[in-house]
Amino acid sequence: MTTTPEPPTQPPTQPPAPTSAPTSAPTDDPPRRRRFSDAPAWISAATGVAGLLLGFLGLPVFVHSPTAAPKTAPTVVTTTPAAEPTTAEVSAPPTTTTVAPPPSTTPTPTGNPSDVYKIHTVDLTEDYGFALDKLRPVSRDDQKEIYWYSSWLNTDTAQFVALDRKEPGSYETCSTVTRFTDRFSVWSNVGDRFCIIAPTGLIALAELTGGGRDAGFVRLKLTIWRGTY
């Protein structure tokens, strides 16, 4: 038997040794390194330029430079104090004392004008007189409403109306008849009458009931109405 000779055994081929990759140099940031490394040089240059300018031109040039920002004037706030409220003093009005008038002795009639206020008889002598609201004889110098002077009953402030014997002695007659006079004779007869219209508004009928010139007095009966008192 023929034996085919085996080819010679070759030693295993060793894999090629790995080629080591070229070692890359550590990355660096050249720009960053240059920026930090160049900073001192820039600062020194700027400081030198500033020093030259200050030396030759002086600080006021920079302070008053037109490009310098204008200084802002401080704002002054003025506060006006609030006015204090003033209270007007109101002075009390002067005290006035009201003096009450003395009580009048003259009665004040009330009611209708035609109501009889009073019926009274008066004895009047020469140089004396009286008023319808008082009926007390006084000196004729003090009373000008009815007074006896010479031979007449006179009046300076009232009105007399002589009545005929046929005329009624009423309020309507004495308040409407206008035969005015300022005297009445004391020589008249008993029963003669006249009206008296006083300035106070009272109206009276006076009737001669006694006395006379020779007696030294006259007696008058008076019927007095309220009138317009």
Coordinates of N, CA and C in Angstrom, one line a residue:
M1 N 0.9 -1.1 0.0 CA 0.0 0.0 0.0 C 0.9 1.1 0.0
T2 N 0.4 2.0 -0.9 CA 1.2 3.1 -1.1 C 0.7 4.2 -0.2
T3 N 1.6 4.7 0.5 CA 1.3 5.8 1.5 C 1.7 7.0 0.9
T4 N 0.6 7.9 0.9 CA 0.8 9.3 0.4 C 1.4 10.1 1.5
P5 N 2.6 10.6 1.2 CA 3.2 11.3 2.2 C 2.5 12.6 2.5
E6 N 2.2 12.9 3.9 CA 1.5 14.1 4.3 C 2.4 15.3 4.1
P7 N 1.8 16.3 3.7 CA 2.6 17.5 3.6 C 3.2 17.9 4.9
P8 N 4.3 18.5 4.9 CA 4.9 18.8 6.2 C 4.1 19.9 6.9
T9 N 4.0 19.5 8.2 CA 3.2 20.5 9.0 C 4.0 21.7 9.3
Q10 N 3.3 22.9 8.9 CA 3.9 24.2 9.1 C 3.4 24.8 10.5
P11 N 4.4 25.3 11.1 CA 3.9 25.9 12.4 C 2.9 27.0 12.2
P12 N 2.0 27.1 13.1 CA 1.0 28.1 13.0 C 1.6 29.5 12.9
T13 N 0.9 30.1 11.9 CA 1.4 31.5 11.7 C 1.0 32.4 12.9
Q14 N 2.0 33.1 13.4 CA 1.6 34.0 14.5 C 1.0 35.3 14.0
P15 N -0.1 35.6 14.6 CA -0.7 36.8 14.1 C 0.2 38.0 14.3
P16 N 0.2 38.8 13.4 CA 1.1 39.9 13.5 C 0.8 40.7 14.7
A17 N 1.9 41.1 15.3 CA 1.7 41.9 16.5 C 1.0 43.1 16.2
P18 N 0.0 43.3 17.1 CA -0.8 44.6 16.9 C 0.0 45.8 16.9
T19 N -0.3 46.5 15.9 CA 0.4 47.7 15.8 C -0.2 48.7 16.7
S20 N 0.7 49.1 17.6 CA 0.1 50.1 18.6 C -0.2 51.4 17.9
A21 N -1.5 51.8 18.2 CA -1.9 53.1 17.6 C -1.1 54.2 18.1
P22 N -0.8 55.1 17.2 CA 0.0 56.2 17.7 C -0.7 57.0 18.8
T23 N 0.1 57.1 19.8 CA -0.4 57.8 20.9 C -0.6 59.3 20.6
S24 N -2.0 59.7 20.8 CA -2.3 61.1 20.4 C -1.9 62.0 21.6
A25 N -1.4 63.1 21.2 CA -0.9 64.0 22.2 C -2.2 64.6 22.9
P26 N -2.1 64.8 24.2 CA -3.3 65.4 24.9 C -3.7 66.6 24.3
T27 N -5.0 66.6 24.1 CA -5.6 67.8 23.5 C -5.6 69.0 24.4
D28 N -5.3 70.1 23.9 CA -5.2 71.3 24.6 C -6.0 72.4 23.9
D29 N -6.4 73.4 24.6 CA -7.2 74.5 24.0 C -6.3 75.6 23.8
P30 N -5.6 75.5 22.7 CA -4.7 76.7 22.5 C -5.3 78.0 22.6
P31 N -6.5 78.2 22.0 CA -7.1 79.6 22.1 C -7.3 80.0 23.5
R32 N -7.9 79.0 24.4 CA -8.1 79.4 25.8 C -6.8 79.7 26.5
R33 N -5.8 78.9 26.1 CA -4.5 79.1 26.8 C -4.0 80.4 26.4
R34 N -4.1 80.8 25.1 CA -3.6 82.1 24.7 C -4.4 83.2 25.3
R35 N -5.7 83.0 25.5 CA -6.5 84.2 26.1 C -6.1 84.4 27.5
F36 N -5.9 83.4 28.3 CA -5.5 83.6 29.7 C -4.1 84.1 29.8
S37 N -3.3 83.6 28.9 CA -1.9 84.0 28.9 C -1.7 85.4 28.4
D38 N -2.5 85.8 27.5 CA -2.3 87.2 27.0 C -3.0 88.2 27.9
A39 N -3.9 87.9 28.8 CA -4.6 88.9 29.6 C -3.7 89.8 30.4
P40 N -2.7 89.3 31.0 CA -1.8 90.2 31.8 C -1.2 91.2 30.8
A41 N -0.9 90.8 29.6 CA -0.3 91.8 28.7 C -1.2 92.9 28.4
W42 N -2.5 92.5 28.1 CA -3.5 93.6 27.8 C -3.7 94.5 28.9
I43 N -3.8 93.9 30.1 CA -4.1 94.8 31.3 C -2.9 95.7 31.5
S44 N -1.7 95.2 31.3 CA -0.5 96.1 31.4 C -0.5 97.2 30.4
A45 N -0.9 96.9 29.2 CA -0.9 97.9 28.1 C -2.0 98.9 28.4
A46 N -3.2 98.5 28.8 CA -4.2 99.5 29.1 C -3.8 100.4 30.3
T47 N -3.2 99.8 31.3 CA -2.8 100.6 32.4 C -1.8 101.6 32.0
G48 N -0.9 101.2 31.1 CA 0.2 102.1 30.7 C -0.4 103.3 29.9
V49 N -1.4 103.0 29.0 CA -2.0 104.1 28.2 C -2.8 105.0 29.1
A50 N -3.5 104.5 30.1 CA -4.2 105.3 31.1 C -3.3 106.2 31.8
G51 N -2.2 105.6 32.2 CA -1.2 106.4 33.0 C -0.6 107.5 32.2
L52 N -0.3 107.3 30.9 CA 0.2 108.4 30.0 C -0.8 109.5 29.9
L53 N -2.1 109.1 29.6 CA -3.1 110.1 29.4 C -3.3 110.9 30.7
L54 N -3.3 110.3 31.8 CA -3.5 111.0 33.1 C -2.3 111.9 33.3
G55 N -1.1 111.4 33.0 CA 0.0 112.3 33.2 C 0.1 113.5 32.3
F56 N -0.3 113.4 31.1 CA -0.2 114.5 30.2 C -1.5 115.4 30.2
L57 N -2.6 114.8 30.3 CA -3.9 115.6 30.2 C -4.5 115.9 31.5
G58 N -4.2 115.1 32.5 CA -4.8 115.4 33.8 C -6.2 114.8 34.0
L59 N -6.6 114.6 35.3 CA -7.9 114.0 35.6 C -9.0 114.8 35.2
P60 N -8.9 116.2 35.3 CA -10.1 117.0 34.9 C -10.6 116.7 33.5
V61 N -9.6 116.4 32.6 CA -10.1 116.2 31.2 C -11.1 115.0 31.1
F62 N -10.8 114.0 31.9 CA -11.7 112.8 31.9 C -13.0 113.2 32.7
V63 N -12.9 113.9 33.8 CA -14.0 114.2 34.6 C -15.0 115.1 33.8
H64 N -14.4 116.2 33.1 CA -15.3 117.1 32.4 C -15.4 116.7 30.9
S65 N -15.0 115.5 30.6 CA -15.1 115.1 29.2 C -16.6 115.2 28.7
P66 N -16.7 115.7 27.5 CA -18.1 115.8 26.9 C -18.7 114.5 26.8
T67 N -17.9 113.4 26.7 CA -18.5 112.1 26.6 C -18.9 111.5 27.9
A68 N -18.4 112.2 29.0 CA -18.7 111.6 30.3 C -20.1 111.8 30.6
A69 N -20.7 110.9 31.3 CA -22.1 111.0 31.6 C -22.4 112.1 32.5
P70 N -23.3 113.0 32.2 CA -23.6 114.1 33.1 C -24.1 113.7 34.4
K71 N -23.6 114.5 35.4 CA -24.1 114.1 36.7 C -25.5 114.6 36.9
T72 N -26.2 113.7 37.6 CA -27.6 114.0 37.8 C -27.7 114.8 39.1
A73 N -28.4 116.0 39.0 CA -28.5 116.8 40.2 C -29.4 116.1 41.2
P74 N -29.1 116.2 42.4 CA -29.9 115.5 43.4 C -31.3 116.1 43.5
T75 N -32.3 115.3 43.6 CA -33.7 115.8 43.6 C -34.0 116.2 45.1
V76 N -34.4 117.4 45.2 CA -34.7 117.9 46.5 C -36.2 117.9 46.7
V77 N -36.7 117.2 47.6 CA -38.2 117.1 47.8 C -38.5 118.0 49.0
T78 N -39.3 119.0 48.7 CA -39.7 119.9 49.7 C -41.1 119.6 50.2
T79 N -41.3 119.3 51.4 CA -42.6 118.9 51.9 C -43.2 120.1 52.7
T80 N -44.3 120.6 52.2 CA -44.9 121.7 52.9 C -45.8 121.1 54.0
P81 N -45.5 121.6 55.2 CA -46.3 121.0 56.4 C -47.7 121.4 56.2
A82 N -48.6 120.4 56.5 CA -50.0 120.7 56.4 C -50.5 121.7 57.4
A83 N -51.3 122.6 56.9 CA -51.8 123.7 57.7 C -52.6 123.1 58.8
E84 N -52.4 123.6 60.0 CA -53.2 123.1 61.1 C -54.6 123.7 61.0
P85 N -55.6 122.9 61.3 CA -56.9 123.4 61.2 C -57.1 124.5 62.3
T86 N -57.7 125.6 61.9 CA -57.9 126.7 62.8 C -59.4 126.7 63.1
T87 N -59.6 126.9 64.3 CA -61.0 127.0 64.8 C -61.3 128.5 65.1
A88 N -62.3 129.0 64.4 CA -62.7 130.4 64.6 C -63.4 130.5 65.9
E89 N -62.9 131.4 66.7 CA -63.5 131.6 68.0 C -64.8 132.5 67.8
V90 N -65.9 131.9 68.1 CA -67.1 132.7 68.0 C -67.5 133.3 69.4
S91 N -67.4 134.6 69.4 CA -67.6 135.2 70.6 C -69.1 135.3 70.9
A92 N -69.5 135.1 72.1 CA -70.9 135.1 72.5 C -71.5 136.5 72.3
P93 N -72.7 136.6 71.8 CA -73.3 137.9 71.6 C -73.4 138.6 72.9
P94 N -73.3 139.9 72.8 CA -73.4 140.6 74.1 C -74.7 140.4 74.7
T95 N -74.7 140.2 76.0 CA -75.9 140.0 76.7 C -76.7 141.3 76.9
T96 N -77.9 141.2 76.4 CA -78.7 142.4 76.6 C -79.8 142.1 77.6
T97 N -80.0 143.0 78.4 CA -81.0 142.9 79.4 C -82.3 143.5 79.0
T98 N -83.3 142.8 78.8 CA -84.6 143.3 78.4 C -85.4 143.8 79.6
V99 N -85.6 145.0 79.6 CA -86.4 145.6 80.7 C -87.8 145.6 80.4
A100 N -88.6 144.9 81.1 CA -90.0 144.7 80.9 C -90.7 146.1 81.2
P101 N -91.6 146.5 80.3 CA -92.3 147.7 80.6 C -93.1 147.6 81.8
P102 N -93.3 148.7 82.5 CA -94.1 148.7 83.7 C -95.5 148.3 83.4
P103 N -96.1 147.6 84.3 CA -97.5 147.2 84.1 C -98.4 148.4 83.8
S104 N -99.2 148.3 82.8 CA -100.1 149.4 82.4 C -101.3 149.4 83.4
T105 N -101.7 150.5 83.7 CA -102.9 150.7 84.6 C -104.1 150.8 83.7
T106 N -103.9 150.8 82.4 CA -105.0 150.9 81.4 C -105.5 149.5 81.1
P107 N -106.8 149.2 81.4 CA -107.3 147.9 81.1 C -107.4 147.7 79.6
T108 N -107.3 146.5 79.2 CA -107.3 146.2 77.8 C -108.6 145.5 77.5
P109 N -109.5 146.2 76.9 CA -110.8 145.7 76.6 C -110.7 144.6 75.5
T110 N -111.6 143.6 75.6 CA -111.7 142.5 74.6 C -113.1 142.3 74.2
G111 N -113.3 141.8 73.1 CA -114.7 141.6 72.6 C -115.0 142.4 71.4
N112 N -116.3 142.6 71.2 CA -116.8 143.4 70.1 C -116.7 144.9 70.4
P113 N -116.5 145.7 69.3 CA -116.4 147.2 69.6 C -117.7 147.8 70.3
S114 N -118.8 147.2 70.0 CA -120.0 147.7 70.5 C -120.3 147.3 72.0
D115 N -119.4 146.4 72.5 CA -119.6 145.9 73.9 C -119.3 147.1 74.8
V116 N -120.2 147.2 75.9 CA -120.0 148.2 76.9 C -118.7 147.9 77.7
Y117 N -117.8 148.7 77.8 CA -116.6 148.5 78.5 C -116.8 148.9 80.0
K118 N -117.4 150.1 80.2 CA -117.6 150.6 81.6 C -118.7 151.6 81.6
I119 N -119.4 151.7 82.7 CA -120.3 152.8 83.0 C -119.8 153.5 84.3
H120 N -119.6 154.8 84.2 CA -119.0 155.5 85.3 C -119.5 156.9 85.4
T121 N -119.5 157.5 86.6 CA -119.9 158.8 86.8 C -118.7 159.6 87.4
V122 N -118.5 160.8 86.8 CA -117.3 161.6 87.2 C -117.8 163.0 87.5
D123 N -117.4 163.5 88.7 CA -117.6 164.9 89.1 C -116.4 165.7 88.7
L124 N -116.5 166.7 87.8 CA -115.3 167.4 87.3 C -115.4 168.9 87.7
T125 N -114.4 169.4 88.3 CA -114.3 170.8 88.7 C -113.4 171.6 87.7
E126 N -113.5 172.9 87.8 CA -112.7 173.7 86.9 C -111.2 173.5 87.0
D127 N -110.5 173.5 85.9 CA -109.0 173.3 85.8 C -108.6 171.8 86.1
Y128 N -109.6 170.9 86.0 CA -109.2 169.5 86.1 C -109.8 168.7 84.9
G129 N -109.2 167.6 84.7 CA -109.6 166.8 83.5 C -109.4 165.3 83.8
F130 N -109.8 164.5 82.8 CA -109.6 163.0 83.0 C -109.5 162.4 81.6
A131 N -109.2 161.1 81.5 CA -109.1 160.3 80.3 C -110.1 159.1 80.4
L132 N -110.6 158.6 79.3 CA -111.5 157.6 79.3 C -110.9 156.3 79.8
D133 N -109.6 156.1 79.7 CA -109.0 154.8 80.2 C -108.6 154.9 81.6
K134 N -108.7 156.0 82.2 CA -108.3 156.2 83.7 C -109.4 156.7 84.5
L135 N -110.2 157.7 84.1 CA -111.3 158.2 84.7 C -111.0 158.8 86.1
R136 N -109.8 159.2 86.3 CA -109.5 159.8 87.6 C -109.1 161.3 87.3
P137 N -109.8 162.3 87.8 CA -109.5 163.7 87.5 C -108.1 164.1 88.0
V138 N -107.4 164.8 87.1 CA -106.1 165.3 87.4 C -106.0 166.8 86.9
S139 N -104.9 167.4 87.2 CA -104.8 168.8 86.7 C -104.9 168.9 85.2
R140 N -105.5 169.9 84.7 CA -105.7 170.0 83.3 C -104.3 170.1 82.5
D141 N -103.3 170.5 83.3 CA -102.0 170.6 82.6 C -101.4 169.2 82.4
D142 N -101.9 168.2 83.1 CA -101.5 166.9 82.9 C -102.4 166.0 82.1
Q143 N -103.6 166.5 81.7 CA -104.5 165.8 81.0 C -105.2 166.6 79.9
K144 N -105.1 166.2 78.6 CA -105.6 167.0 77.5 C -106.7 166.3 76.8
E145 N -107.2 165.2 77.3 CA -108.2 164.4 76.7 C -109.6 165.1 76.9
I146 N -109.9 165.3 78.2 CA -111.1 166.1 78.6 C -110.8 166.9 79.8
Y147 N -111.0 168.2 79.7 CA -110.7 169.0 80.9 C -111.6 170.3 80.9
W148 N -111.8 170.9 82.1 CA -112.6 172.0 82.2 C -111.7 173.3 82.3
Y149 N -111.9 174.1 81.4 CA -111.2 175.4 81.3 C -112.1 176.5 80.9
S150 N -112.2 177.6 81.8 CA -113.1 178.7 81.6 C -114.5 178.2 81.7
S151 N -115.3 178.3 80.7 CA -116.7 177.9 80.7 C -117.0 176.7 79.8
W152 N -115.9 176.0 79.5 CA -116.0 174.9 78.5 C -115.3 173.6 79.0
L153 N -115.9 172.5 78.6 CA -115.2 171.3 78.6 C -114.5 171.1 77.3
N154 N -113.2 171.0 77.4 CA -112.3 171.1 76.2 C -111.6 169.8 76.0
T155 N -111.1 169.6 74.7 CA -110.2 168.5 74.4 C -109.1 168.9 73.4
D156 N -107.9 168.4 73.6 CA -106.8 168.7 72.7 C -106.4 167.4 71.9
T157 N -106.8 166.3 72.4 CA -106.4 165.0 71.8 C -107.5 164.2 71.3
A158 N -108.8 164.4 71.8 CA -109.9 163.6 71.4 C -110.8 164.3 70.5
Q159 N -112.0 163.8 70.2 CA -113.0 164.5 69.4 C -114.3 164.4 70.1
F160 N -115.0 165.5 70.1 CA -116.4 165.6 70.7 C -117.4 165.6 69.5
V161 N -118.6 165.0 69.8 CA -119.7 165.1 68.8 C -120.9 165.5 69.7
A162 N -121.4 166.7 69.4 CA -122.6 167.2 70.1 C -123.9 166.5 69.5
L163 N -124.7 165.9 70.4 CA -125.9 165.2 69.9 C -127.2 166.0 70.2
D164 N -128.1 165.9 69.3 CA -129.4 166.4 69.5 C -130.2 165.6 70.5
R165 N -131.2 166.1 71.2 CA -131.9 165.4 72.2 C -132.7 164.2 71.5
K166 N -133.0 164.3 70.2 CA -133.7 163.3 69.5 C -132.8 162.1 69.0
E167 N -131.5 162.4 69.0 CA -130.6 161.3 68.5 C -130.4 160.3 69.6
P168 N -130.4 159.0 69.3 CA -130.1 158.0 70.3 C -128.7 158.0 70.8
G169 N -128.5 157.9 72.0 CA -127.1 157.9 72.6 C -126.6 156.5 72.5
S170 N -126.3 156.0 71.4 CA -125.8 154.6 71.2 C -124.4 154.6 70.6
Y171 N -123.8 153.4 70.6 CA -122.5 153.2 70.0 C -122.5 153.5 68.5
E172 N -123.6 153.1 67.8 CA -123.6 153.4 66.4 C -123.7 154.9 66.1
T173 N -124.4 155.6 66.9 CA -124.5 157.1 66.7 C -123.1 157.7 67.0
C174 N -122.5 157.4 68.1 CA -121.2 158.1 68.5 C -120.1 157.6 67.5
S175 N -120.2 156.5 66.9 CA -119.1 156.0 66.0 C -119.3 156.4 64.6
T176 N -120.5 156.9 64.2 CA -120.7 157.3 62.8 C -121.0 158.8 62.6
V177 N -121.5 159.5 63.6 CA -121.8 160.9 63.4 C -120.4 161.7 63.3
T178 N -120.4 162.6 62.4 CA -119.1 163.4 62.2 C -119.2 164.9 62.4
R179 N -120.2 165.3 63.3 CA -120.2 166.7 63.7 C -119.2 166.9 64.8
F180 N -118.0 166.9 64.4 CA -116.9 167.0 65.4 C -116.8 168.4 65.9
T181 N -116.4 168.5 67.2 CA -116.1 169.8 67.8 C -115.1 169.5 68.9
D182 N -114.5 170.6 69.4 CA -113.5 170.4 70.5 C -113.9 171.0 71.8
R183 N -115.2 171.3 72.0 CA -115.6 171.9 73.2 C -117.1 171.6 73.5
F184 N -117.5 171.7 74.8 CA -118.9 171.5 75.2 C -119.1 172.4 76.4
S185 N -120.2 173.2 76.3 CA -120.4 174.3 77.3 C -120.9 173.7 78.6
V186 N -120.3 174.2 79.7 CA -120.7 173.8 81.1 C -122.1 174.4 81.5
W187 N -122.6 175.4 80.6 CA -123.8 176.0 80.9 C -125.0 175.2 80.3
S188 N -124.6 174.0 79.8 CA -125.7 173.1 79.2 C -126.6 172.7 80.3
N189 N -127.8 172.2 79.9 CA -128.8 171.8 80.8 C -128.6 170.3 81.1
V190 N -129.2 169.9 82.3 CA -129.1 168.5 82.6 C -129.8 167.7 81.6
G191 N -129.2 166.7 81.1 CA -129.8 165.8 80.1 C -129.1 166.0 78.7
D192 N -128.3 167.1 78.6 CA -127.6 167.3 77.3 C -126.5 166.2 77.2
R193 N -126.2 165.9 76.0 CA -125.3 164.8 75.8 C -124.3 165.1 74.7
F194 N -123.1 164.5 74.7 CA -122.1 164.6 73.7 C -121.3 163.3 73.7
C195 N -120.8 163.0 72.5 CA -119.9 161.8 72.4 C -118.4 162.2 72.5
I196 N -117.7 161.2 73.0 CA -116.2 161.4 73.1 C -115.5 160.3 72.4
I197 N -114.7 160.6 71.4 CA -113.9 159.6 70.7 C -112.4 159.8 71.1
A198 N -111.9 158.9 72.0 CA -110.6 159.1 72.5 C -109.5 158.6 71.6
P199 N -108.3 159.1 71.7 CA -107.2 158.7 70.8 C -106.8 157.2 71.1
T200 N -107.2 156.6 72.2 CA -106.9 155.2 72.4 C -107.9 154.3 71.7
G201 N -109.0 154.9 71.1 CA -110.0 154.1 70.4 C -111.2 153.9 71.2
L202 N -111.2 154.2 72.5 CA -112.5 154.1 73.2 C -113.5 155.1 72.8
I203 N -114.7 154.8 72.9 CA -115.8 155.7 72.5 C -116.8 155.8 73.7
A204 N -117.2 157.0 74.0 CA -118.1 157.2 75.2 C -119.2 158.1 74.9
L205 N -120.3 157.9 75.6 CA -121.4 158.9 75.6 C -121.4 159.6 76.9
A206 N -121.2 160.9 76.9 CA -121.2 161.7 78.2 C -122.6 162.4 78.3
E207 N -123.2 162.2 79.4 CA -124.5 162.9 79.7 C -124.4 163.7 80.9
L208 N -124.8 165.0 80.8 CA -124.8 165.9 82.0 C -126.0 165.6 82.9
T209 N -125.6 165.1 84.1 CA -126.7 164.7 85.1 C -126.8 165.5 86.3
G210 N -125.9 166.5 86.5 CA -126.0 167.4 87.7 C -124.9 168.4 87.7
G211 N -125.0 169.3 88.7 CA -124.0 170.4 88.8 C -124.3 171.5 87.8
G212 N -123.2 172.2 87.4 CA -123.3 173.2 86.5 C -122.3 174.3 86.9
R213 N -122.3 175.4 86.1 CA -121.4 176.5 86.4 C -121.6 177.1 87.8
D214 N -122.8 177.3 88.2 CA -123.1 177.9 89.5 C -122.7 176.9 90.6
A215 N -122.8 175.6 90.4 CA -122.5 174.6 91.4 C -121.0 174.5 91.6
G216 N -120.2 174.9 90.6 CA -118.7 174.7 90.7 C -118.2 173.4 90.3
F217 N -119.1 172.6 89.7 CA -118.7 171.3 89.2 C -119.8 170.8 88.2
V218 N -119.4 169.9 87.4 CA -120.3 169.2 86.5 C -120.3 167.7 86.7
R219 N -121.4 167.0 86.7 CA -121.5 165.6 86.9 C -121.8 165.0 85.6
L220 N -120.9 164.1 85.1 CA -121.0 163.4 83.8 C -121.2 161.9 84.0
K221 N -122.3 161.4 83.4 CA -122.4 159.9 83.4 C -121.8 159.4 82.1
L222 N -120.9 158.5 82.2 CA -120.1 158.0 81.0 C -120.5 156.6 80.7
T223 N -120.9 156.3 79.5 CA -121.1 154.9 79.0 C -120.0 154.7 77.9
I224 N -119.1 153.8 78.3 CA -117.9 153.7 77.4 C -117.9 152.3 76.7
W225 N -117.7 152.4 75.4 CA -117.7 151.1 74.6 C -116.2 150.8 74.2
R226 N -116.0 149.5 73.9 CA -114.7 149.1 73.6 C -114.1 149.8 72.4
G227 N -115.0 150.0 71.4 CA -114.5 150.7 70.2 C -113.4 149.9 69.5
T228 N -112.4 150.6 69.0 CA -111.2 150.0 68.4 C -110.0 150.0 69.3
Y229 N -110.2 150.0 70.5 CA -109.2 150.0 71.5 C -108.2 148.8 71.3

